[in-house]
Coordinates of C-alpha atoms and ligand atoms in Angstrom, one line a residue:
X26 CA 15.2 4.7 -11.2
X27 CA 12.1 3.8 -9.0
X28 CA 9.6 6.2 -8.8
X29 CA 8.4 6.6 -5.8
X30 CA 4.8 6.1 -4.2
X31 CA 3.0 7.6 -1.5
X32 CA -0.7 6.6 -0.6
X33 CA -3.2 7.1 2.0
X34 CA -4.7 4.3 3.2
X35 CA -8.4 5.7 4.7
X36 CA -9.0 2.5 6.5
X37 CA -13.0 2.5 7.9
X38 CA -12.7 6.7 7.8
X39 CA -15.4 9.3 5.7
X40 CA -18.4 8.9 4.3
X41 CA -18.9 9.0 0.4
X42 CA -20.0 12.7 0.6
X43 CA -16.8 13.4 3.1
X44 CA -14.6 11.7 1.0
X45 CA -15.4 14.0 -2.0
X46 CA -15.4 17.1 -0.1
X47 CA -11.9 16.0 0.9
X48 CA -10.0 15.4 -2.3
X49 CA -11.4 18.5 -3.8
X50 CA -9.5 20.0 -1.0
X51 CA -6.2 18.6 -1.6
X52 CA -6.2 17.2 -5.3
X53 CA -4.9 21.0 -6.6
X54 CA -2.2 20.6 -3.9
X55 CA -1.1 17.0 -5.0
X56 CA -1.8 17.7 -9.0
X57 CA 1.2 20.3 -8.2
X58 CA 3.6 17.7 -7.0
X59 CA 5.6 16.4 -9.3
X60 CA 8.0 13.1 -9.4
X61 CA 6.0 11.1 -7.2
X62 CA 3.0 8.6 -7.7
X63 CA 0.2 9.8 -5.4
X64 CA -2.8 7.1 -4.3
X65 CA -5.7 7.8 -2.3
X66 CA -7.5 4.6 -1.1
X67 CA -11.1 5.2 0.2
X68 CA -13.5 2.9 1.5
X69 CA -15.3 1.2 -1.6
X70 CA -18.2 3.2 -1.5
X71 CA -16.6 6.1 -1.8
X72 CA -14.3 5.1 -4.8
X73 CA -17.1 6.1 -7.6
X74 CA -17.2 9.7 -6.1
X75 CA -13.6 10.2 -5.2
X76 CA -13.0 9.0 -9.2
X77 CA -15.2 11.7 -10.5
X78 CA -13.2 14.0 -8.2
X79 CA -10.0 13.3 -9.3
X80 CA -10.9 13.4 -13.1
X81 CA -8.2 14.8 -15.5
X82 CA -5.7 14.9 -12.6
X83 CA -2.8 12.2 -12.1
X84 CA -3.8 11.2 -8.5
X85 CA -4.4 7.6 -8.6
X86 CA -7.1 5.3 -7.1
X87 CA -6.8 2.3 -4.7
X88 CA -8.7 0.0 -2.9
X89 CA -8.4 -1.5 0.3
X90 CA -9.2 -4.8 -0.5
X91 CA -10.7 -7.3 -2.6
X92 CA -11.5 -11.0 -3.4
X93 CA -10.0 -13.2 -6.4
X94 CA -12.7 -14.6 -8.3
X95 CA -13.9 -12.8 -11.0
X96 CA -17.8 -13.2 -9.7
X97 CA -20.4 -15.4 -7.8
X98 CA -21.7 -16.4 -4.3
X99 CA -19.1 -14.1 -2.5
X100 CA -21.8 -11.9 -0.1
X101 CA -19.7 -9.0 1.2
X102 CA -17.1 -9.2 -1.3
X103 CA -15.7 -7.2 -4.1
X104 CA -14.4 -8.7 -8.0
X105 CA -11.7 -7.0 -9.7
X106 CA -13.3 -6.2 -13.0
X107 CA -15.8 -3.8 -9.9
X108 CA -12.6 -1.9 -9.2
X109 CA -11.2 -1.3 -12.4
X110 CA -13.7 0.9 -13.8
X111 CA -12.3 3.4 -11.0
X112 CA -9.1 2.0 -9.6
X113 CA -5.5 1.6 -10.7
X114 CA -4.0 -0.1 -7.1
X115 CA -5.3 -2.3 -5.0
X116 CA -4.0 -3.4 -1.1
X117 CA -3.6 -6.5 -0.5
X118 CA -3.5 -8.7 3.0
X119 CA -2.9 -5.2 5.5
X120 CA -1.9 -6.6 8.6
X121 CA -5.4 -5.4 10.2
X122 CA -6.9 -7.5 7.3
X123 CA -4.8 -10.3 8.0
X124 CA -5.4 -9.9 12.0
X125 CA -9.3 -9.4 12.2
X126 CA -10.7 -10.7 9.2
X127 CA -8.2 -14.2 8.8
X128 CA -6.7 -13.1 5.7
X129 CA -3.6 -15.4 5.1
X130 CA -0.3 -16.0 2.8
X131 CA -2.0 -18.2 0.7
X132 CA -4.7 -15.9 0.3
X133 CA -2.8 -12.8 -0.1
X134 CA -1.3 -14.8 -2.9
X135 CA -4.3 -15.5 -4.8
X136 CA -5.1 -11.9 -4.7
X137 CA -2.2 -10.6 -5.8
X138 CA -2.6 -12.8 -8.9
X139 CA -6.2 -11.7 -9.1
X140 CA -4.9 -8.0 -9.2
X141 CA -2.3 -8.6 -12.3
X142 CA -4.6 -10.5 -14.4
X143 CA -6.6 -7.8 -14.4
X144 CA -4.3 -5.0 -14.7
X145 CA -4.5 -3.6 -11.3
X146 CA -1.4 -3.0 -9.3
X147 CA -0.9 -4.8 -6.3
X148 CA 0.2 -3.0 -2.8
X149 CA 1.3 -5.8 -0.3
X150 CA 1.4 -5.6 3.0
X151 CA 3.9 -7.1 5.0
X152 CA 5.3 -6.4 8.6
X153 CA 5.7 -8.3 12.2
X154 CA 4.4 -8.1 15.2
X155 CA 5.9 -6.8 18.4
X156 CA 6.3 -10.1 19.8
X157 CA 8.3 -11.3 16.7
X158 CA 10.0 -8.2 16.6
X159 CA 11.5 -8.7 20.3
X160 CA 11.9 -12.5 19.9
X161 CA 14.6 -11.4 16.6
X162 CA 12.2 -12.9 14.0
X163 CA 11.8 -10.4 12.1
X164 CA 13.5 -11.1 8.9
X165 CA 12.7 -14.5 8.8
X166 CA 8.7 -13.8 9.5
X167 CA 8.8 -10.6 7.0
X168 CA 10.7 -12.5 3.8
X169 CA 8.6 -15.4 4.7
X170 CA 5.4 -13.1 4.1
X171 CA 7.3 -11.7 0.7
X172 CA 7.6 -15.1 -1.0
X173 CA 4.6 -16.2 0.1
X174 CA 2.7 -13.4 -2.0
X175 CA 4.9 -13.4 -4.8
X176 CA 4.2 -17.3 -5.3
X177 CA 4.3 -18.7 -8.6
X178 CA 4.3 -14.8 -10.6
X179 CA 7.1 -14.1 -13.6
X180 CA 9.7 -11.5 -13.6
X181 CA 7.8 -8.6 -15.0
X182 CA 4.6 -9.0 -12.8
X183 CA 6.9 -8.8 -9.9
X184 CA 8.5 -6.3 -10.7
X185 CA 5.2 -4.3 -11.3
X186 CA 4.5 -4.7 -7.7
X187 CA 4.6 -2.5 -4.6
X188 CA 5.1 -3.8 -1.3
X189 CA 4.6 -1.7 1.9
X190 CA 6.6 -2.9 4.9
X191 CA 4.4 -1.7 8.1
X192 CA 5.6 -3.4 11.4
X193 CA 2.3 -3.8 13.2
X194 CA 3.7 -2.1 16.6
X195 CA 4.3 1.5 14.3
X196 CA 0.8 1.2 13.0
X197 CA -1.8 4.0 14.5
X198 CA 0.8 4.0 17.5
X199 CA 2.8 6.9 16.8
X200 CA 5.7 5.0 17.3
X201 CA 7.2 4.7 14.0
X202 CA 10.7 2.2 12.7
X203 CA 13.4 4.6 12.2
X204 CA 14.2 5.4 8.8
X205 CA 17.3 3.4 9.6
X206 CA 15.7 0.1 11.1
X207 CA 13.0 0.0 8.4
X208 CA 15.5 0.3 5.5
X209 CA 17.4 -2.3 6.9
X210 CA 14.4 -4.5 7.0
X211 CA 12.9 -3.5 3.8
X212 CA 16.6 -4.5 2.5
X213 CA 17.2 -7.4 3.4
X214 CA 13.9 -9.1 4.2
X215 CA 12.0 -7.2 1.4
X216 CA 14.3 -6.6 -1.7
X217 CA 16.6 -9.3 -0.5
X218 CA 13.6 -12.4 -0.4
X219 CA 13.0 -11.0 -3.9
X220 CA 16.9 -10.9 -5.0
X221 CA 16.6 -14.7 -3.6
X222 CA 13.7 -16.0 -5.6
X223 CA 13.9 -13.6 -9.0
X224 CA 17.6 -12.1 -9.0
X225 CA 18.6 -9.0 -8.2
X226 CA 17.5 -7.1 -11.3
X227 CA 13.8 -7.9 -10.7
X228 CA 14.8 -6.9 -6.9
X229 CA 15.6 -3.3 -8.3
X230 CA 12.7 -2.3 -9.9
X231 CA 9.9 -3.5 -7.2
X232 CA 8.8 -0.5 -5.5
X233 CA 8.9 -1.0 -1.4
X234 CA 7.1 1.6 1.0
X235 CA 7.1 2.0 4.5
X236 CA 4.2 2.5 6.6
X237 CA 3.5 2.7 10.0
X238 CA 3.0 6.4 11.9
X239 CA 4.6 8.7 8.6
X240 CA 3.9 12.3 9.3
X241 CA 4.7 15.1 7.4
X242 CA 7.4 15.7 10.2
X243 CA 9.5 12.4 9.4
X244 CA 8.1 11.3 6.1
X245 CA 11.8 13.2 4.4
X246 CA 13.7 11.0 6.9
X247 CA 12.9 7.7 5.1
X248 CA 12.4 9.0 1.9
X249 CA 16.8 9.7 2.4
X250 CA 16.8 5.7 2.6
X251 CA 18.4 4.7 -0.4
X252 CA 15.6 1.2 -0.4
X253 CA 13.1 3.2 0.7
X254 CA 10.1 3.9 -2.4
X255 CA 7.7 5.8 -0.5
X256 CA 5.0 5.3 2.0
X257 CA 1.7 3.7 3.1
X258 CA 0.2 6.8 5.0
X259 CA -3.0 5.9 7.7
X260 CA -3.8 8.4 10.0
X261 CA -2.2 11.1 8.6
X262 CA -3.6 10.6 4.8
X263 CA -7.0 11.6 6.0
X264 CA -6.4 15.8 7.0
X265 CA -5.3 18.2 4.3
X266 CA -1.7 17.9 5.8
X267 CA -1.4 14.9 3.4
X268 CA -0.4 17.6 1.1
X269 CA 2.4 18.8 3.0
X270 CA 3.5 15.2 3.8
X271 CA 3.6 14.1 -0.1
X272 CA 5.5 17.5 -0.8
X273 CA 8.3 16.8 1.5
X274 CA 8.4 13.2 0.1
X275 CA 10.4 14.9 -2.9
X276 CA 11.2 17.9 -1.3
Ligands
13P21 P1 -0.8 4.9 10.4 O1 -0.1 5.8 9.4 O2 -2.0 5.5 11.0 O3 0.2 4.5 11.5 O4 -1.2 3.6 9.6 C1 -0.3 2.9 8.8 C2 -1.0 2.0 8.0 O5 -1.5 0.9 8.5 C3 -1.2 2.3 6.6 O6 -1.7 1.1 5.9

């Protein structure tokens, strides 16, 4: 059994002194929920603060980002070994990443392998675009971006992975996949690319979330989706209703 995962991604949203203000409010709410991983993934500067927060709870710690060498001549950019101090998870190659800042599979790749070695858990993002999504290539483009990030890892690092499908038109739009379109996707061009490369028992145990417009309202609708893990929450991770939503996750 998979156990599912539900974190906010903040994206560019609260200050460091907002950030702690916010999960004091809802880290009693979460710490009450049981049978579900919960992630909060701040902007880096808040992570320190949000960590002391969320001391001797069980809400885990993400970033949004980061780069794969261990250190050097990287201006802007964060190592792993700055993360794990604080973090557990780490997202890897968001689509906005991948659209704005020229983040690629190759890339995404390296990072992801970057992540492992260090003991932090990879979230990957994959997901099409509108335009692919209308042209019919969207399990092609989707499994392509699956095997492209897995690249060259064993069985068990795989399997230690979570990958969020978020198809770019549902992001920040509030027009969200349907529970049945997004399980379909997730599997065949998520669970089934794995299934392809690793075999269907390393398939199994990779968690898969959806993201893209979850609310509180319809998060229990693809939760009911027997391939779907959980979810990668934007907008609606950053208001004390993230409570509710992670509640009726397991409700
Ligand atoms: P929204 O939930 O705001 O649509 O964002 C989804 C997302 O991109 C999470 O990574």
């Amino acid at each position: 059994m998979r156990t599912p995962i539900i974190a906010g991604n903040w994206k560019m949203n609260k200050t460091a002194v907002e950030a702690v203000q916010f999960v004091r409010e809802i880290r009693q709410g979460l710490q009450n929920i049981q049978g579900v991983d919960k992630v909060v993934c701040p902007p880096f500067i808040a992570i320190p603060g949000v960590y002391e927060a969320l001391q001797a709870t069980d809400i885990g710690i993400g970033a949004q980002n980061m780069w794969y060498e261990d250190k050097g001549a990287y201006t802007g950019e964060i190592a792993p070994d700055m993360l794990t101090p604080f973090c557990q998870y780490v997202i890897l190659g968001h689509s906005e990443r991948r659209a704005y800042y020229c983040e690629t599979d190759e890339g995404v790749n390296k990072k992801t392998k970057a992540a492992l070695a260090h003991g932090l858990t990879p979230i990957i993002c994959v997901g099409e675009t509108l335009e692919q999504n209308e042209a019919g290539e969207t399990q092609a483009f989707v499994s392509g971006q699956v095997k492209a990030a897995l690249d060259g890892l064993t069985d068990e690092q795989v399997a230690s992975c979570v990958i969020a499908y978020e198809p770019i038109w549902a992001i920040g739009t509030g027009k969200s996949a349907s529970a049945a379109q997004a399980g379909s996707i997730i599997g065949l061009s998520v669970r089934g690319a794995i299934a392809e490369v690793y075999g269907e028992a390393v398939a199994q145990q990779v968690r898969i979330q959806y993201g893209g417009s979850v609310k509180e309202g319809n998060i229990a609708e693809y939760m009911a989706h027997p391939d779907i893990d959980g979810a990668l929450v934007g907008g609606a991770s950053l208001k004390p209703g993230f409570v509710e939503l992670v509640r009726n996750a397991v409700a």
